[in-house]
Structures are given as structure tokens and as C-alpha cells.
Tab-separated table of C-alpha atoms in Angstrom:
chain	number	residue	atom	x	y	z
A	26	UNK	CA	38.261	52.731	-35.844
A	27	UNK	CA	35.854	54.072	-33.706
A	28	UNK	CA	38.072	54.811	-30.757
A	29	UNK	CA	40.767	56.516	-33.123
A	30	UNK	CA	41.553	60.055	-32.303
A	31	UNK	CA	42.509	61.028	-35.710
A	32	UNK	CA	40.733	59.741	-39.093
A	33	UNK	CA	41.336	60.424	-42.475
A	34	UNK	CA	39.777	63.592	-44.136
A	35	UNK	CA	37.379	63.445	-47.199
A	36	UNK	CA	38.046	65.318	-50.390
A	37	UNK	CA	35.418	65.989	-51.881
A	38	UNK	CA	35.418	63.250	-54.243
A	39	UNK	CA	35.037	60.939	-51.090
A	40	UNK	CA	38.830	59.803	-50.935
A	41	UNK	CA	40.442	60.522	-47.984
A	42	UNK	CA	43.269	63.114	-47.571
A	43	UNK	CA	45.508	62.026	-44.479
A	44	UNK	CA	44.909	62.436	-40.767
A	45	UNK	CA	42.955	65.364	-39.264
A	46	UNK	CA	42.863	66.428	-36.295
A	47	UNK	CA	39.819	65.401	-33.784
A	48	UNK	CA	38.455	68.828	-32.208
A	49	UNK	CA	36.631	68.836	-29.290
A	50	UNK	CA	34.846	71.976	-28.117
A	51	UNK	CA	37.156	71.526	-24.969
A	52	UNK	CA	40.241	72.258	-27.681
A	53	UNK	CA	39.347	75.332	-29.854
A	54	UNK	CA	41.633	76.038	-32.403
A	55	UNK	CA	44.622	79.177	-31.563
A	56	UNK	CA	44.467	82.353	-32.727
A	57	UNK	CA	47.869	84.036	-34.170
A	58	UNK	CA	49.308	86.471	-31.940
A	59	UNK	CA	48.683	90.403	-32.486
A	60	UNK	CA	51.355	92.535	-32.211
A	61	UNK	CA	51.184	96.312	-31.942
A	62	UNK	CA	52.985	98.472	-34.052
A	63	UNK	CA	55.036	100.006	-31.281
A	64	UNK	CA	56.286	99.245	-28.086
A	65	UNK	CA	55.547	101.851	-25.185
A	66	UNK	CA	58.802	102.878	-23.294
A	67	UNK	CA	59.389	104.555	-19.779
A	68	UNK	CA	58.700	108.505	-19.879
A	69	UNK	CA	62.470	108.729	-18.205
A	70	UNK	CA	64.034	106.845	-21.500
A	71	UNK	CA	61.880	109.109	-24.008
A	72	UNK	CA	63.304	112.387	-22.369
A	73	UNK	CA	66.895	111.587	-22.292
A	74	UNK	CA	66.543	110.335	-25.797
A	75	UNK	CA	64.804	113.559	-27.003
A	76	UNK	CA	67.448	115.698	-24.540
A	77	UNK	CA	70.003	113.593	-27.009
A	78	UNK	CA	68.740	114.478	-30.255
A	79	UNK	CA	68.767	118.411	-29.071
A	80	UNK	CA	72.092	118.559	-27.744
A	81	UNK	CA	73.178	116.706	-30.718
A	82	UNK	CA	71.389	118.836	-32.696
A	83	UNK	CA	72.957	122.328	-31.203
A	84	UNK	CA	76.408	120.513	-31.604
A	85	UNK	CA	76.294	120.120	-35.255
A	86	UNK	CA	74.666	124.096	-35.614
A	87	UNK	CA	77.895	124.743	-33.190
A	88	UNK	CA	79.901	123.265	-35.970
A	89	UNK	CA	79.128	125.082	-38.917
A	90	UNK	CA	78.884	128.235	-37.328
A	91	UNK	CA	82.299	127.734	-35.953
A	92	UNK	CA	83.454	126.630	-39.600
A	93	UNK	CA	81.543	129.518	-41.392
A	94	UNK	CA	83.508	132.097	-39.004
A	95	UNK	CA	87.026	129.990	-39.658
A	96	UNK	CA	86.680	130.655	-43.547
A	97	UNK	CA	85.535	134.339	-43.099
A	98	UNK	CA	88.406	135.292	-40.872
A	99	UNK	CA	90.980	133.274	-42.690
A	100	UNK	CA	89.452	135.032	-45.995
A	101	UNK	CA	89.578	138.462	-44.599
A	102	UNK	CA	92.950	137.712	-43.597
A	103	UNK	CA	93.990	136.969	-46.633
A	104	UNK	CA	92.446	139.748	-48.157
A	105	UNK	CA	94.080	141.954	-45.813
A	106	UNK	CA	98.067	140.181	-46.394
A	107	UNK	CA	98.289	138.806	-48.904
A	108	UNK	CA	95.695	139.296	-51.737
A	109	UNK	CA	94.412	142.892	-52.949
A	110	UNK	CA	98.063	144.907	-52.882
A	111	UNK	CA	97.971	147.831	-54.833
A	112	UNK	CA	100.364	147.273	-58.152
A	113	UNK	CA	98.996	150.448	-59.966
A	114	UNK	CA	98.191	154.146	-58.905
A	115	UNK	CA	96.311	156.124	-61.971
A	116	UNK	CA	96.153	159.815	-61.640
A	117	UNK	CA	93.057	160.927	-64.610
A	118	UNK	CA	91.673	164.442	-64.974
A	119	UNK	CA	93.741	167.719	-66.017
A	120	UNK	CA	96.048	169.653	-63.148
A	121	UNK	CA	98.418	171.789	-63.747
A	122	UNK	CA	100.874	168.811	-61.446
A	123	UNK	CA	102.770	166.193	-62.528
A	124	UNK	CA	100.715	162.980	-61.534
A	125	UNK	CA	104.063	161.258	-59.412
A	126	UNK	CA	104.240	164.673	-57.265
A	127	UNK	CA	99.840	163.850	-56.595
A	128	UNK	CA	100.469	160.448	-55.983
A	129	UNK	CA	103.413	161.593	-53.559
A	130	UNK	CA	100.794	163.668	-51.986
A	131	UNK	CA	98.092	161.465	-51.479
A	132	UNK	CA	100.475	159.103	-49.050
A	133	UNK	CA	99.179	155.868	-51.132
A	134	UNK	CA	101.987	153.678	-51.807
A	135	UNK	CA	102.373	150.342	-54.180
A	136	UNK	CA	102.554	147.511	-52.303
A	137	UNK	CA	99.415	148.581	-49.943
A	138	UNK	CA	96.384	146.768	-49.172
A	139	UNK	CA	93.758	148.329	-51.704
A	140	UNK	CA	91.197	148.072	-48.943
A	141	UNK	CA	93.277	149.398	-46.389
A	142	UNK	CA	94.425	152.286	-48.342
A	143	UNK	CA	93.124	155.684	-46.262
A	144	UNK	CA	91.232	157.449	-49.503
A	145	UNK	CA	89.734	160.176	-47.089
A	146	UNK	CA	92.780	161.100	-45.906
A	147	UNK	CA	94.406	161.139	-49.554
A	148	UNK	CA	91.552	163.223	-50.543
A	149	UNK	CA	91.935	166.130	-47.920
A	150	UNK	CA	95.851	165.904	-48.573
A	151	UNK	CA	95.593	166.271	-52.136
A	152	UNK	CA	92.756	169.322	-52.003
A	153	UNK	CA	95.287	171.425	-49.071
A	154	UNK	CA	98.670	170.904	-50.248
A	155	UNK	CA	97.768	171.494	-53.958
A	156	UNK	CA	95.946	174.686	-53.585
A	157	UNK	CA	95.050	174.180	-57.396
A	158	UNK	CA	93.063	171.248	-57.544
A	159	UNK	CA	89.611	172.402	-57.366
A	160	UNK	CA	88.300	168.793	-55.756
A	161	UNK	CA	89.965	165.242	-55.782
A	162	UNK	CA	88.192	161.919	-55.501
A	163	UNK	CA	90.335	159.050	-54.920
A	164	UNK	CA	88.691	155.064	-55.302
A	165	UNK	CA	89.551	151.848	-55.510
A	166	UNK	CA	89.466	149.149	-58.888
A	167	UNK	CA	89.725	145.284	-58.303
A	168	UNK	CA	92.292	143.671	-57.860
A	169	UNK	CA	94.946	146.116	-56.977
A	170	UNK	CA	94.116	149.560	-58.569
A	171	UNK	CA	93.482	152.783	-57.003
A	172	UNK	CA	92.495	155.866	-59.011
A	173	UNK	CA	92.736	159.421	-58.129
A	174	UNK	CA	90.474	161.596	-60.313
A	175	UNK	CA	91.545	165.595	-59.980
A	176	UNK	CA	90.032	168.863	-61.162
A	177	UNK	CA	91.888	172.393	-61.924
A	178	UNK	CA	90.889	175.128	-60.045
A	179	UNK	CA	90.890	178.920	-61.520
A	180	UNK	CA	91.425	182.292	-59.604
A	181	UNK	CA	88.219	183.973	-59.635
A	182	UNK	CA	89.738	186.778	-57.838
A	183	UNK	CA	92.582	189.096	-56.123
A	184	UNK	CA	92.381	190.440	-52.912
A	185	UNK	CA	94.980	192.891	-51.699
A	186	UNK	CA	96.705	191.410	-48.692
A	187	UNK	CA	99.610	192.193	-46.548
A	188	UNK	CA	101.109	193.535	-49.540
A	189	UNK	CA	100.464	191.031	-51.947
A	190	UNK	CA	97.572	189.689	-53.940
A	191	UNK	CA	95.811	186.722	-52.504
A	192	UNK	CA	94.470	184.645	-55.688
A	193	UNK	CA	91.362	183.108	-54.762
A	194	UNK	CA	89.686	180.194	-56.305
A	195	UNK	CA	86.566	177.886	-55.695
A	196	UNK	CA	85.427	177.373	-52.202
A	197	UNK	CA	87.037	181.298	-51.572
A	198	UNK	CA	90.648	178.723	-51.261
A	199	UNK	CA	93.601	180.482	-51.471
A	200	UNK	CA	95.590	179.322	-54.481
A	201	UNK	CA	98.637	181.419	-54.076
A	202	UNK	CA	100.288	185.037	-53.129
A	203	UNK	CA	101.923	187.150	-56.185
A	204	UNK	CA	103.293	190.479	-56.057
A	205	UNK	CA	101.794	191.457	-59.523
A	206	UNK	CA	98.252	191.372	-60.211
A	207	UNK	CA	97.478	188.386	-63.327
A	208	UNK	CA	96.199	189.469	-66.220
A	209	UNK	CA	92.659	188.377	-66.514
A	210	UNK	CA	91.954	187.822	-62.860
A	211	UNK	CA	89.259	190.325	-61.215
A	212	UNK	CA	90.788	192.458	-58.572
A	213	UNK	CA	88.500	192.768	-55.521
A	214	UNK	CA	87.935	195.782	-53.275
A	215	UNK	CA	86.129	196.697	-49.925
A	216	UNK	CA	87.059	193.072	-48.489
A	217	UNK	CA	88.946	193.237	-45.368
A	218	UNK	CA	90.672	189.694	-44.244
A	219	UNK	CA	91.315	188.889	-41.276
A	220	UNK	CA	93.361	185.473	-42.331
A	221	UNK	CA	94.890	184.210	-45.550
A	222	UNK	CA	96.438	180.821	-45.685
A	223	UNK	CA	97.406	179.118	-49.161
A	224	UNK	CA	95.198	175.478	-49.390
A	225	UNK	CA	92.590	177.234	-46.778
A	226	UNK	CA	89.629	179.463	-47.086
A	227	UNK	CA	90.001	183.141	-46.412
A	228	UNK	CA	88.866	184.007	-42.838
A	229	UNK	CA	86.754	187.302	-43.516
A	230	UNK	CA	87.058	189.869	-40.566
A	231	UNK	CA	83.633	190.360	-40.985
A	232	UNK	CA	83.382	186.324	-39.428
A	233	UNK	CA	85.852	187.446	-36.412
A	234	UNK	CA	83.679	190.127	-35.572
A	235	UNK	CA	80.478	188.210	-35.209
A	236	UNK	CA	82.012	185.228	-33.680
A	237	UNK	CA	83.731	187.529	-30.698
A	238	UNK	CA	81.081	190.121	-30.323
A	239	UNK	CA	77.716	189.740	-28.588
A	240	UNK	CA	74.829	190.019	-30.382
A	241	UNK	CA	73.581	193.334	-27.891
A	242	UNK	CA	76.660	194.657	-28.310
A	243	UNK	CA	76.351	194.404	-32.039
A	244	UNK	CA	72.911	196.128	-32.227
A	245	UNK	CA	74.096	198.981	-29.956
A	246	UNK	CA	76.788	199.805	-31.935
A	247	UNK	CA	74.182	199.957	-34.851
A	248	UNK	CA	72.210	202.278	-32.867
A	249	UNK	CA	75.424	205.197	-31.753
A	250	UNK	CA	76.432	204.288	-35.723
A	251	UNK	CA	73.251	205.182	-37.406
A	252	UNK	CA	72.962	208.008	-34.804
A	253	UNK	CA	76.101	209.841	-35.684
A	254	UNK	CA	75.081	209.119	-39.577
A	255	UNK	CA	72.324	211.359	-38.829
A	256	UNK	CA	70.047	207.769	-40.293
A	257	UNK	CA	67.163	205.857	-38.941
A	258	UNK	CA	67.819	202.612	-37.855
A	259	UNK	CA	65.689	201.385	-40.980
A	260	UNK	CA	68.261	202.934	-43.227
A	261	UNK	CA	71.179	201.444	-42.089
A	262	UNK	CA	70.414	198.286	-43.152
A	263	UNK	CA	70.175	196.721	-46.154
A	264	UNK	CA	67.469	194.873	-47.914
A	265	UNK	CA	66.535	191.504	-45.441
A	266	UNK	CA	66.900	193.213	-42.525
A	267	UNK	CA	70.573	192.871	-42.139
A	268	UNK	CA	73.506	194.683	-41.185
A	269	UNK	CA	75.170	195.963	-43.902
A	270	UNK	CA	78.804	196.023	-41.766
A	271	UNK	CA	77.956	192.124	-41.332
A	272	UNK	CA	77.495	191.127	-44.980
A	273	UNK	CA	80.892	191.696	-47.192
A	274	UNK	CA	81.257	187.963	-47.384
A	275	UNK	CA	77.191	187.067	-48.589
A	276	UNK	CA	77.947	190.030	-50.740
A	277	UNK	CA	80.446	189.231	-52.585
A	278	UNK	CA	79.236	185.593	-52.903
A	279	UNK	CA	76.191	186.079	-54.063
A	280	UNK	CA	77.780	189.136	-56.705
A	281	UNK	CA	80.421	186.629	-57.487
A	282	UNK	CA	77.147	184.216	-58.709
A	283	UNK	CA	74.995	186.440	-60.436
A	284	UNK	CA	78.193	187.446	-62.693
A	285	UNK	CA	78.625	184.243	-63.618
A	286	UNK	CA	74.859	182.947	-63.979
A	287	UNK	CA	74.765	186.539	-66.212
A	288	UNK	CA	77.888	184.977	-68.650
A	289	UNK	CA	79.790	188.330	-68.232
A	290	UNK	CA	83.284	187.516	-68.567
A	291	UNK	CA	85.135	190.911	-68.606
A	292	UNK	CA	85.297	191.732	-64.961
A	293	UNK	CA	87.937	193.742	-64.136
A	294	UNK	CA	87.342	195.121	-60.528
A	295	UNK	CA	84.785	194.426	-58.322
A	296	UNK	CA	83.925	197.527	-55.620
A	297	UNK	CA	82.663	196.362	-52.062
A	298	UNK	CA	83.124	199.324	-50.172
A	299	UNK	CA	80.038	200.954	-50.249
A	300	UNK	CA	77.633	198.244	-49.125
A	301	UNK	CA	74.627	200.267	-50.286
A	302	UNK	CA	76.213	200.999	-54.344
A	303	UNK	CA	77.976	197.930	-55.259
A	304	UNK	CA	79.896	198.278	-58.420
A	305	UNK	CA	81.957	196.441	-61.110
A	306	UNK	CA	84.331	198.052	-63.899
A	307	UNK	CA	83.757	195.675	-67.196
A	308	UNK	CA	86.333	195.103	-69.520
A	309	UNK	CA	88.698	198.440	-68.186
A	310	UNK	CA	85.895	200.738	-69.675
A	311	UNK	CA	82.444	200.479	-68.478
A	312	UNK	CA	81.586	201.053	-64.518
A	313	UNK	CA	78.802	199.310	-63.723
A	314	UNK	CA	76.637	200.841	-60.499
A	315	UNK	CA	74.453	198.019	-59.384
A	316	UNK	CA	73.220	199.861	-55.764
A	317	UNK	CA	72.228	197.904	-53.165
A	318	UNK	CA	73.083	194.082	-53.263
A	319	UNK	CA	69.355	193.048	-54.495
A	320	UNK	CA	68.334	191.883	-58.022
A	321	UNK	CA	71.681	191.527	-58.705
A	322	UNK	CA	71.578	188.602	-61.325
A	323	UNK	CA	68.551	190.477	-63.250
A	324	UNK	CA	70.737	193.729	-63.126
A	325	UNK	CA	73.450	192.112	-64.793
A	326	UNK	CA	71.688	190.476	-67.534
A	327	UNK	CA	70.328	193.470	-68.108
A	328	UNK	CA	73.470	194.819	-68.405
A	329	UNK	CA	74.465	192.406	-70.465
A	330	UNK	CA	71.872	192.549	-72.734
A	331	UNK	CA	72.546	196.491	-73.290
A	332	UNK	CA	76.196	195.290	-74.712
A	333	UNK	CA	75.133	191.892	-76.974
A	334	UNK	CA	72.979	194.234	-78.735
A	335	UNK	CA	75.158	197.257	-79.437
A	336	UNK	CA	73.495	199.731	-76.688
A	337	UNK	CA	77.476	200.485	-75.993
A	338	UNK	CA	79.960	200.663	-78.343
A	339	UNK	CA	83.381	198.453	-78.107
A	340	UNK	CA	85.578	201.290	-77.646
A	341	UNK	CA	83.272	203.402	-75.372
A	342	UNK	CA	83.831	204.255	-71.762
A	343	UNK	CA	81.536	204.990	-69.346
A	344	UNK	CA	78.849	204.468	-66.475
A	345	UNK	CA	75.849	202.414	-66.731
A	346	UNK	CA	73.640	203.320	-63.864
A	347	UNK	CA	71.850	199.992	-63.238
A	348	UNK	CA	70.404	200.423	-59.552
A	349	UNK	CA	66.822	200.956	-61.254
A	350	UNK	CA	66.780	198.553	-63.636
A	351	UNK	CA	63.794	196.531	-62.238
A	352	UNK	CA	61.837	199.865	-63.467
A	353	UNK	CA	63.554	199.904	-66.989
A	354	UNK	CA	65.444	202.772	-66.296
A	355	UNK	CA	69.338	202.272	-66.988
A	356	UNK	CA	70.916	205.317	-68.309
A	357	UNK	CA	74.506	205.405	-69.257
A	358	UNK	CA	77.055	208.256	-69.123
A	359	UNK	CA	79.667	208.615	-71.356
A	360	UNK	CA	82.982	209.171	-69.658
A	361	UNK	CA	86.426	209.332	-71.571
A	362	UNK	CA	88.836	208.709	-68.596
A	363	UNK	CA	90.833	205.760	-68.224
A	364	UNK	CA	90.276	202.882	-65.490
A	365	UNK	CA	92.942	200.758	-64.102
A	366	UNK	CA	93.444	198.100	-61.480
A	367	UNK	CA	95.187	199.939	-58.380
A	368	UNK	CA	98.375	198.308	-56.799
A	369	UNK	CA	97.122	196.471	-53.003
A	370	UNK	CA	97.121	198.395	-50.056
């Protein structure tokens, strides 16, 4: 009908296909709503919500740091009560000690914490009170070990002291006092001690001197010294520029080296007391004048080289004169009288 609002729609075919709608151009057809893909929000709302997220944020970093510092102090804690006691002390190297009497020493008991065991303190302990170990280390194994590694020490030398010879060893550490001098140990003259304490180092008086005495008032006694020796400044001192009255100690260390870097090992007595002819008796028989305390390692393998090859026979006796030996001239006196160590003073 012509007054119908609807009518039927076509197909293509010309059949119709229901109702349609009548559109006027006063009733356009709706467009589907757009939506945006996010909403805006008050700027208030976004910055507590961000303030949220941080504080949230440091409370969870609060946490695990708080968790990470429970497990370490509850593990050190542990480590420090309960776990890591020392079940086994091993004493290795040779000493002339039992090990129970080093291990007594050290103050390191079973039954300690390994890791608060004092090893320093062990160490110094061990060295002093057992003036014959040469040097001590003491460490720790895991689990519950602690090992204390010693070395023997050797006298090197006697000095005569208040009546008794002072046996000296590495370090110039007194090892002991005896009344009889040791067969095979070197007896040392011409060194004056001002201290000797077994487990210490000698105290040279030489040391005291210089440590109480100006340095003016040391150079003017050089001066009245060299004046009544009828000698020029330049002669009393020895080679370096130093003081000859202020070098027993250097002397006799750096003697004490060249004879063993020279592998002579038949030292009988060594002679300090004149600074400026320094001399050693080898094997009881052969007096050895080195001069002044210079060259001392090439004048002793020198000497040494004069007895590997025969220059000297076994049984001789006799001085080699070895202050010139840097100019090849190192003659040698025959002399038939006996040598022995003297008694201390």
C-alpha cells in the first residue's frame, strides 16, 4: 500500500525479503559508538597511585634486605657456636719439641672456634718461648683443623756473656746460655752486649750508645779520639764513611753472610776487635786476616778457593793474609802453633 511505512524488500531475483525499514533523510541511520582506549583520570588519583606503587615498591626491597641480613647473622652465628670447632691440632715440620708441649704453647685448644682461634698470637708465643724454632706459621683447614708448621733453628754463634756463652741463632735470637762452649759452634769475639735475653734478640751496646747519645756529641768524641790516635779524621773511619766504634753489629752481619754465601763451614772463631783487620781462625789451624770489613764475600771465596784446590795442606797451620786479595796478592805464612777457643770473659 501506498501509505505503508514499511514494504517488503526485493532480492534480487524480484521476491521480496520481509519488511524494511522506510528512511527518510529526516532519520539517518546511527553510527556505533567509539570508545577510546583509555579513560583519562584526575592528576590527584594518578599521583597517589604512583606514590603507592613506590612505597610498595621500597617495602618489598625493605624485605629482602632485612631477610638477607637475618640469614647472614644467624649463619655467622652459627659459624661462630656451633659449627667450625677445632677437633684436631697438627704440629708438621722437624723441632727438637715434642708437638703436645708446641701445641701447649701456642694457647689453641680443641673445642675452639677455628675462626676465632688467635694464630698471631700462637705464632709470636711459639717463636719466644721456644727459643729453637727458627719461625712458626700456624693456619687453619676446613672444618675444624688447625696446623702449626715449625722450623729448627741452629746456633750460628757464641758470645761470651756474664760468664757464660750466649748461643745465638737466626734473627741474632738467643737460643740458650751454657757454661761450656759446643763443639762445632763459632765462638765470637770483639762483641760487647749490652742485653741478652733467651727467645729475644741480643741488644748490642753499640745500639745503646747511638740511641742515648747525640749525634754532635758522637762526632766530637770522634774528633778528641782520632786526635789522641795521632789520625786524621779520614782514617778513623772505615770504608762508607762510617764510624768504625758504631758498626760491630753491620760487621758481624754482613761477615756472618759472606761466610756462608762463601760455603766455608769450618769457622772456629770469629775476631771483631780490631774493626780495621777483621779475622777468622778456620778449622783450629788457619787464621784468616780479612782487613777492613769490605769485599768480604770475594775475600772468602778466595780463600776458599786457595783450600778446594790444595794451595794449603790439611794438616797445615798458618796465616793467610787476605786484606789484598782484590789485587791477587794473598800470601800465606806457615805457623806451627796451636789455636784454641778461649774460655768467656
Amino acid at each position: 500500500m501506498e501509505g505503508s511505512e514499511t514494504s517488503m524488500a526485493r532480492t534480487p531475483n524480484g521476491t521480496r525479503d520481509g519488511p524494511q525499514s522506510r528512511r527518510t533523510p529526516q532519520n539517518p541511520p546511527r553510527e556505533p559508538p567509539h570508545y577510546s582506549s583509555g579513560r583519562q583520570v584526575p592528576h590527584g588519583i594518578e599521583q597517589r597511585a604512583a606514590l603507592r606503587r613506590r612505597r610498595k615498591r621500597r617495602r618489598a626491597i625493605l624485605f629482602y634486605i632485612a631477610m638477607f641480613l637475618f640469614v647472614v647473622v644467624a649463619a655467622v652465628t652459627l659459624s661462630l657456636t656451633v659449627l667450625f670447632k677445632i677437633d684436631t691440632i697438627q704440629v708438621t715440620g722437624s723441632s727438637r719439641y715434642p708437638a703436645q708441649q708446641i701445641v701447649s704453647i701456642s694457647g689453641i685448644v680443641q673445642g675452639e672456634n677455628l675462626f676465632l682461634a688467635k694464630t698471631k698470637e700462637a705464632r709470636t708465643a711459639i717463636e719466644s718461648q721456644l727459643p729453637y724454632i727458627k719461625a712458626a706459621t700456624v693456619s687453619r683447614q676446613l672444618p675444624a683443623t688447625i696446623v702449626i708448621h715449625v722450623e729448627d733453628d741452629t746456633a750460628k754463634g757464641a758470645i761470651a756473656y756474664e760468664g757464660q756463652y750466649a748461643l745465638i741463632g737466626s734473627g741474632d735470637k738467643v737460643l740458650e746460655f751454657v757454661d761450656t762452649l759446643p763443639q762445632g759452634v763459632t765462638l765470637v769475639k770483639g762483641l760487647d752486649l749490652a742485653k741478652a735475653e733467651v727467645g729475644q734478640p741480643i741488644v748490642y751496646t753499640d745500639d745503646v750508645e747511638l740511641s742515648s747519645s747525640p749525634a754532635d756529641d758522637a762526632s766530637e768524641a770522634d774528633g778528641s779520639s782520632a786526635e789522641a790516635s795521632g789520625s786524621s779524621p779520614s782514617e778513623s773511619t772505615l770504608a762508607g764513611g762510617e764510624d768504625s766504634s758504631h758498626k760491630s753489629k753491620e760487621i758481624f752481619q754482613e761477615l756472618w753472610t759472606a761466610i756462608e754465601e762463601s760455603g766455608l763451614d769450618k769457622i772456629t772463631e770469629i775476631d771483631l776487635s780490631d774493626r780495621y783487620n777483621l779475622v777468622i781462625l778456620y778449622d783450629n789451624r788457619i787464621t784468616m786476616e780479612l782487613g777492613l770489613p769490605t769485599d768480604l764475600e770475594y775475600k772468602l771465596h778466595y780463600a776458599k778457593g786457595i783450600l778446594d784446590a790444595g794451595g794449603i795442606k790439611d794438616t797445615e797451620k798458618g796465616t793467610l793474609k787476605l786484606s789484598d786479595a782484590m789485587d791477587n796478592r794473598v800470601p800465606f805464612e806457615p805457623d806451627y802453633s796451636n789455636s784454641s777457643a778461649a774460655a768467656p770473659g
